[in-house]
Coordinates of C-alpha atoms in Angstrom, one line a residue:
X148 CA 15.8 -1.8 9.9
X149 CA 14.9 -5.9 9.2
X150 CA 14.0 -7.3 6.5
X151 CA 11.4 -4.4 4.1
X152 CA 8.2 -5.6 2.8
X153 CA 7.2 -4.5 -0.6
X154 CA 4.1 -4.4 -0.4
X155 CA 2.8 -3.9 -4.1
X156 CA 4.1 -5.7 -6.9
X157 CA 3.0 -8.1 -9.8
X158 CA 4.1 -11.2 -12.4
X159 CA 2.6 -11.9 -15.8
X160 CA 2.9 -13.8 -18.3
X161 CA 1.5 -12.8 -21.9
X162 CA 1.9 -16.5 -22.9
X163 CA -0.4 -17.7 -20.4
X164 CA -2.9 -14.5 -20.4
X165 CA -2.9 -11.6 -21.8
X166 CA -3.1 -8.6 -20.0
X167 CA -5.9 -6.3 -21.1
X168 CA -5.1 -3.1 -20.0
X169 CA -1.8 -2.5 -22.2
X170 CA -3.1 -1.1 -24.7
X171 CA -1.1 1.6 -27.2
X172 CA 2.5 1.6 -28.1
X173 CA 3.2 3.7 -24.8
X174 CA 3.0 0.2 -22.7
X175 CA 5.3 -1.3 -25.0
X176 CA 8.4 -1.7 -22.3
X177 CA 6.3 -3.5 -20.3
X178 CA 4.8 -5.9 -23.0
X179 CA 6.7 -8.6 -21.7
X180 CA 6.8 -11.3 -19.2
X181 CA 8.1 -10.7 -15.8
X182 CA 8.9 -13.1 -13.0
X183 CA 9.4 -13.5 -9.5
X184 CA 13.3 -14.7 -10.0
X185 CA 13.1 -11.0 -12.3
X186 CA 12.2 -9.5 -9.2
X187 CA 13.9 -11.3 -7.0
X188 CA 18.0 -9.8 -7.5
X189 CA 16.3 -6.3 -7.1
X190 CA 14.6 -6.7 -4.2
X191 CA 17.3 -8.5 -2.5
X192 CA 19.5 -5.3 -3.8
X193 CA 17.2 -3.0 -1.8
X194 CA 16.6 -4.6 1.6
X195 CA 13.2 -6.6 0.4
X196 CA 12.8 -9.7 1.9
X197 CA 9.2 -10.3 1.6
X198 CA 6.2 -9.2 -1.1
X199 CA 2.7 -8.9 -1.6
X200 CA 2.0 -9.8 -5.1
X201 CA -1.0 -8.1 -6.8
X202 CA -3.2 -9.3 -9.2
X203 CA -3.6 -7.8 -12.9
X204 CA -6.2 -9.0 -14.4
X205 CA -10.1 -10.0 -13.5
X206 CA -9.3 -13.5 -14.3
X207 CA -10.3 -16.3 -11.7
X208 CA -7.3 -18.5 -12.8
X209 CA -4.8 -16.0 -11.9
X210 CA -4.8 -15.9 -8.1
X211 CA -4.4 -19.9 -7.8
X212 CA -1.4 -19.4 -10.4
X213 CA -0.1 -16.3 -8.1
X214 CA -1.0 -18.6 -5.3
X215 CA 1.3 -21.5 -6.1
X216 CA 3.8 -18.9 -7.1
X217 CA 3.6 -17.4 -3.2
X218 CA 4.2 -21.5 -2.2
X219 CA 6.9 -22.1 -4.5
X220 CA 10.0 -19.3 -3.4
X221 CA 10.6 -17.6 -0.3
X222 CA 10.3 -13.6 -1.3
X223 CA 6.1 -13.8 -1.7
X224 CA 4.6 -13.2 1.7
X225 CA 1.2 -12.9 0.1
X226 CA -1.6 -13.0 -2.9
X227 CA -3.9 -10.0 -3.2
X228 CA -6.2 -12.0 -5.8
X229 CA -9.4 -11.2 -7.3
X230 CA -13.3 -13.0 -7.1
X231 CA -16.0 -11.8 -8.8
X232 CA -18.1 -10.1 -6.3
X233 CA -21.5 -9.9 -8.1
X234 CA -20.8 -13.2 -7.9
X235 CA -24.0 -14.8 -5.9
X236 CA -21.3 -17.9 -4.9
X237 CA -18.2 -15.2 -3.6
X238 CA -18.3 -16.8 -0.6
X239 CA -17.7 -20.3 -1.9
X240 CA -15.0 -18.6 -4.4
X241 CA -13.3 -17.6 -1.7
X242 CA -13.5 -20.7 0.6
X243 CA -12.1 -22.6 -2.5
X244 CA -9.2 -20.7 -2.6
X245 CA -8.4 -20.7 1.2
X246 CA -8.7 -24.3 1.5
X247 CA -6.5 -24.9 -1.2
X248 CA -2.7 -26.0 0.0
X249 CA -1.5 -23.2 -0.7
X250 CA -4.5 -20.8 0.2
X251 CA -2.6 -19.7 3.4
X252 CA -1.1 -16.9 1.0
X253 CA -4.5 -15.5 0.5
X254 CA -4.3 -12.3 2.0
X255 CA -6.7 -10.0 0.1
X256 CA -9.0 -8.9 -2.9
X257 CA -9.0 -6.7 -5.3
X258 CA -11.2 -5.5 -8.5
X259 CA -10.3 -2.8 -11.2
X260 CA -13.0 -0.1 -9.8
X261 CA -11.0 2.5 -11.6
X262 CA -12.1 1.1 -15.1
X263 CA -15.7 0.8 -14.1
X264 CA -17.8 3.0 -15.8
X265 CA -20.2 3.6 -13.2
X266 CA -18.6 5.1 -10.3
X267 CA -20.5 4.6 -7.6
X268 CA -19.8 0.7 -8.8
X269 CA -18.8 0.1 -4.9
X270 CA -22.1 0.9 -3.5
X271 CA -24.0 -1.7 -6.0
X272 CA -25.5 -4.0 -3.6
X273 CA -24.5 -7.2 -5.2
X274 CA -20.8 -5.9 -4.6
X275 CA -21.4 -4.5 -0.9
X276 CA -22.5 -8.4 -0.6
X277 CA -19.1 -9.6 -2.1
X278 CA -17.1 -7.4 0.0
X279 CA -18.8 -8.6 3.1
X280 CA -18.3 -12.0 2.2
X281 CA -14.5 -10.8 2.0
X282 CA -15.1 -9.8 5.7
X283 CA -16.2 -12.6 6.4
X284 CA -13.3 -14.9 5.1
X285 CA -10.9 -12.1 7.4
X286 CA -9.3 -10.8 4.2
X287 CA -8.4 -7.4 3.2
X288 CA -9.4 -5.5 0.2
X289 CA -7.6 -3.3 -1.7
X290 CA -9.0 0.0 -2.9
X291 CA -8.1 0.5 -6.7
X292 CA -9.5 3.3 -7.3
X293 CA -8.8 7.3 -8.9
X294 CA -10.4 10.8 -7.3
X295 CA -13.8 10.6 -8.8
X296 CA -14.6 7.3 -7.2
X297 CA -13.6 8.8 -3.5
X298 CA -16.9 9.4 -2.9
X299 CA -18.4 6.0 -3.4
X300 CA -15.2 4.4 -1.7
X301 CA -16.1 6.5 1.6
X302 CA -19.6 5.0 1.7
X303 CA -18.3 1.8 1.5
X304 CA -15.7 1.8 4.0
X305 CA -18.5 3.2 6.4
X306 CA -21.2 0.5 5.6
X307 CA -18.1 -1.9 6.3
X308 CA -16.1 -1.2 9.1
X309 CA -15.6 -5.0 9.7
X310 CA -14.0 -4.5 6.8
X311 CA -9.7 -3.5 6.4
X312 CA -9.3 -1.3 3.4
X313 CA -5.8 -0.5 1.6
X314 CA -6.3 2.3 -0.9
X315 CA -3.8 1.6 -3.8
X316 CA -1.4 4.1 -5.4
X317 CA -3.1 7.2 -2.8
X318 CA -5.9 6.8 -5.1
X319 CA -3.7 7.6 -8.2
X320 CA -3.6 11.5 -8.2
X321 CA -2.5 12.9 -11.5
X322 CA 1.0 14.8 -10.1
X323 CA 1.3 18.4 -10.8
X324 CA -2.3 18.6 -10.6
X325 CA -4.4 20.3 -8.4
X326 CA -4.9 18.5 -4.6
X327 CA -8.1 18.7 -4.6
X328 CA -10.7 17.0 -4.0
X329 CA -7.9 14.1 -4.2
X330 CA -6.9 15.4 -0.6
X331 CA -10.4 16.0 0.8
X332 CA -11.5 12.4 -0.2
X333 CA -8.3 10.7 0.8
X334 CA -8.3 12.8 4.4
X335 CA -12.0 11.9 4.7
X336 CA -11.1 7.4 4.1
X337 CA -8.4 8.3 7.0
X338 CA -10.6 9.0 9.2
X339 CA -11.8 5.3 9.3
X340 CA -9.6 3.1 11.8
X341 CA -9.9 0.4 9.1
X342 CA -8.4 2.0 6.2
X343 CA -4.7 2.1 5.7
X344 CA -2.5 3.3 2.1
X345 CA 0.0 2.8 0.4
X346 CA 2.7 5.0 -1.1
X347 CA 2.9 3.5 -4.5
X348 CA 2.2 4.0 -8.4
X349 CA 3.1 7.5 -8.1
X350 CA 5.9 7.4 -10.8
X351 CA 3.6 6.9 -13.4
X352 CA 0.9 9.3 -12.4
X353 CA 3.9 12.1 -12.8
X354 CA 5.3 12.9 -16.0
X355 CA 7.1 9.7 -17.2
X356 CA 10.0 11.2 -18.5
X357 CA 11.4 13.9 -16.1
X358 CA 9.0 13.3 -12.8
X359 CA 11.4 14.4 -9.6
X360 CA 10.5 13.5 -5.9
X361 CA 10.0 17.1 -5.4
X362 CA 6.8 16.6 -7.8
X363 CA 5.1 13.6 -5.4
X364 CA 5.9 15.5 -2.1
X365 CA 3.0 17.2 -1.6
X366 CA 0.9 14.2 -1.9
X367 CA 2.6 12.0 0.0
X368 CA 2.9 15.0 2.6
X369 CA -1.1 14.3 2.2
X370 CA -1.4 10.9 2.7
X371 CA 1.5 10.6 6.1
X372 CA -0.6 13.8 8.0
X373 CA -3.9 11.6 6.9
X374 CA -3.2 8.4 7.8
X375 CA 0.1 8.6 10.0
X376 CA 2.9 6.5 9.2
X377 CA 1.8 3.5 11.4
X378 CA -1.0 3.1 8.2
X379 CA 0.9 3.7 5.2
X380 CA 3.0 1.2 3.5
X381 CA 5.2 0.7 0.7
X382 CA 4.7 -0.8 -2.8
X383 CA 6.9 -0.8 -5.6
X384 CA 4.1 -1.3 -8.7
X385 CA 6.9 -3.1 -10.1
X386 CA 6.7 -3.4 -13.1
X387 CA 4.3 -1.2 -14.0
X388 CA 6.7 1.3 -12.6
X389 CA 8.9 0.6 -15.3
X390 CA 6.9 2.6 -17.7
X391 CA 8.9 5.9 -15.5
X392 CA 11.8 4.8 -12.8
X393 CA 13.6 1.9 -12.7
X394 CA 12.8 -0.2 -8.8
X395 CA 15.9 1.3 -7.4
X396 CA 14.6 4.3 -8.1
X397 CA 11.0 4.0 -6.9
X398 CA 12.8 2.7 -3.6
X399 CA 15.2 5.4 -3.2
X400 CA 11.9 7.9 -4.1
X401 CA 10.3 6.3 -1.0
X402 CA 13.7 6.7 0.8
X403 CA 13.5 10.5 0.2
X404 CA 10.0 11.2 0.3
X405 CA 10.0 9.9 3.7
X406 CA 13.3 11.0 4.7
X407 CA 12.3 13.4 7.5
X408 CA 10.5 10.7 9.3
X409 CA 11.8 8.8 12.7
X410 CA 13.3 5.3 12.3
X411 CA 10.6 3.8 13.7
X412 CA 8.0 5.8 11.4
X413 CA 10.2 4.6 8.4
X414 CA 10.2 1.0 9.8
X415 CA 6.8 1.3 9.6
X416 CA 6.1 2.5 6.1
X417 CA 8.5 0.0 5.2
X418 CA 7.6 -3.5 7.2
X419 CA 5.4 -3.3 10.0
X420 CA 2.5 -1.8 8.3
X421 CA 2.3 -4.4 5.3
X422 CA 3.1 -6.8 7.9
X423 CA 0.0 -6.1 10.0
X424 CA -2.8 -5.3 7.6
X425 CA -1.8 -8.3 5.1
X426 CA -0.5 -10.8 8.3
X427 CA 2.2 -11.3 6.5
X428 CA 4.1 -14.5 8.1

């Protein structure tokens, strides 16, 4: 297999930002900073050569910081970053940050939809206006969301098929609960040429403490009969992942969970996939 793509990670630094969402003493191992050269001895240790980086936070500033980050070492391939799209000006938001030197890294957007109270926040009109303008700049947009907001997501990958979609964590299931409707939603976005998924942030939808690869089989068995392999990719969620498995541990997970595939399925999963949605250099 060349070089894998990890195709979901993220960076912070609490001296520059804080990060919102870690909140209670649960979050505390991961209540510090983290760094690309962090990342960087692991990922080398697993086959990773190249990384989509994800952002955190529904900050503007972030993505330009995440974008001279993806310009400044050799293991970023590529900024998922984040615009406000009720924003009446997403369009030039986004034109700023491709013309920018380093806006080549620019690869896709994404939004917290999973901490939106309203669920149906993806069918808002001013939002269905945003993503279009993210159609329109030929970037991808990743799919953050849990179960209940299937629905809405469905609608809006079918008023957008323009549009490439990456659902995020397999929608984030909680493991050891019941399939559905997780699996009826998720088989119903597969469907859509234009949506792919990727096999991540499981670990810490499982039991943090004694989660087994046996426990995120039957989802993952899901989301490879839904979508195939040729539209399923791997992410890490380093660090979040942190919180349950270590990264060698999440990649040897992946390793096993997809261990009955062909080579070139698991060269998908692993590279080509990531490579294609995100063109990924």
């Amino acid at each position: 297999m060349s070089g894998r793509v990890d195709a979901h990670h993220h960076v912070w630094d609490l001296n520059v930002r804080e990060q919102t969402w870690m909140v209670g003493p649960e979050l505390d191992p991961v209540r510090r900073n983290f760094s690309i050269d962090d990342l960087a001895p692991l990922a080398a240790e697993a086959g990773v050569t190249a990384t989509v980086l994800v952002q955190t936070v529904g900050v503007a500033a972030e993505t330009p910081e995440f974008l001279e980050v993806a310009a400044s070492n050799d293991l970023v391939a590529g900024v998922v970053g984040w615009v406000d799209l009720t924003a009446a000006d997403v369009a030039d938001a986004l034109a700023g940050l491709r013309q920018r030197p380093d806006g080549e890294w620019l690869k896709g957007i994404r939004h917290q939809v999973h901490d939106e109270p309203d669920e149906r926040w993806l069918c808002r009109d001013d939002v269905r206006a945003g993503l279009t303008a993210v159609a329109d700049a030929g970037l991808v947009y990743d799919l953050l969301t849990k179960t209940p907001h299937l629905p809405a997501a469905l609608e809006t990958v079918e008023a957008l098929p323009q549009l490439s979609f990456v659902v995020d964590h397999i929608s984030k299931p909680v493991i050891g609960g019941d399939l559905e409707p997780w699996a009826s939603g998720i088989r119903a976005l597969a469907a859509h040429p234009n949506v792919t998924c990727k096999l991540s942030g499981m670990v810490t939808e499982a039991s943090w403490t004694d989660w087994k690869v046996s426990d995120l089989q039957p989802y993952v068995d899901v989301v490879l009969d839904a979508f195939t392999p040729d539209r399923v990719m791997f992410g890490s969620d380093w660090p979040v992942c942190l919180l349950a498995a270590s990264y060698p541990e999440v990649v040897q997970a992946a390793e096993d969970l997809t261990s009955t595939l062909t080579a070139t399925e698991r060269e998908a999963i692993f590279a080509t996939t990531a490579r294609r949605t995100y063109n990924l250099p």
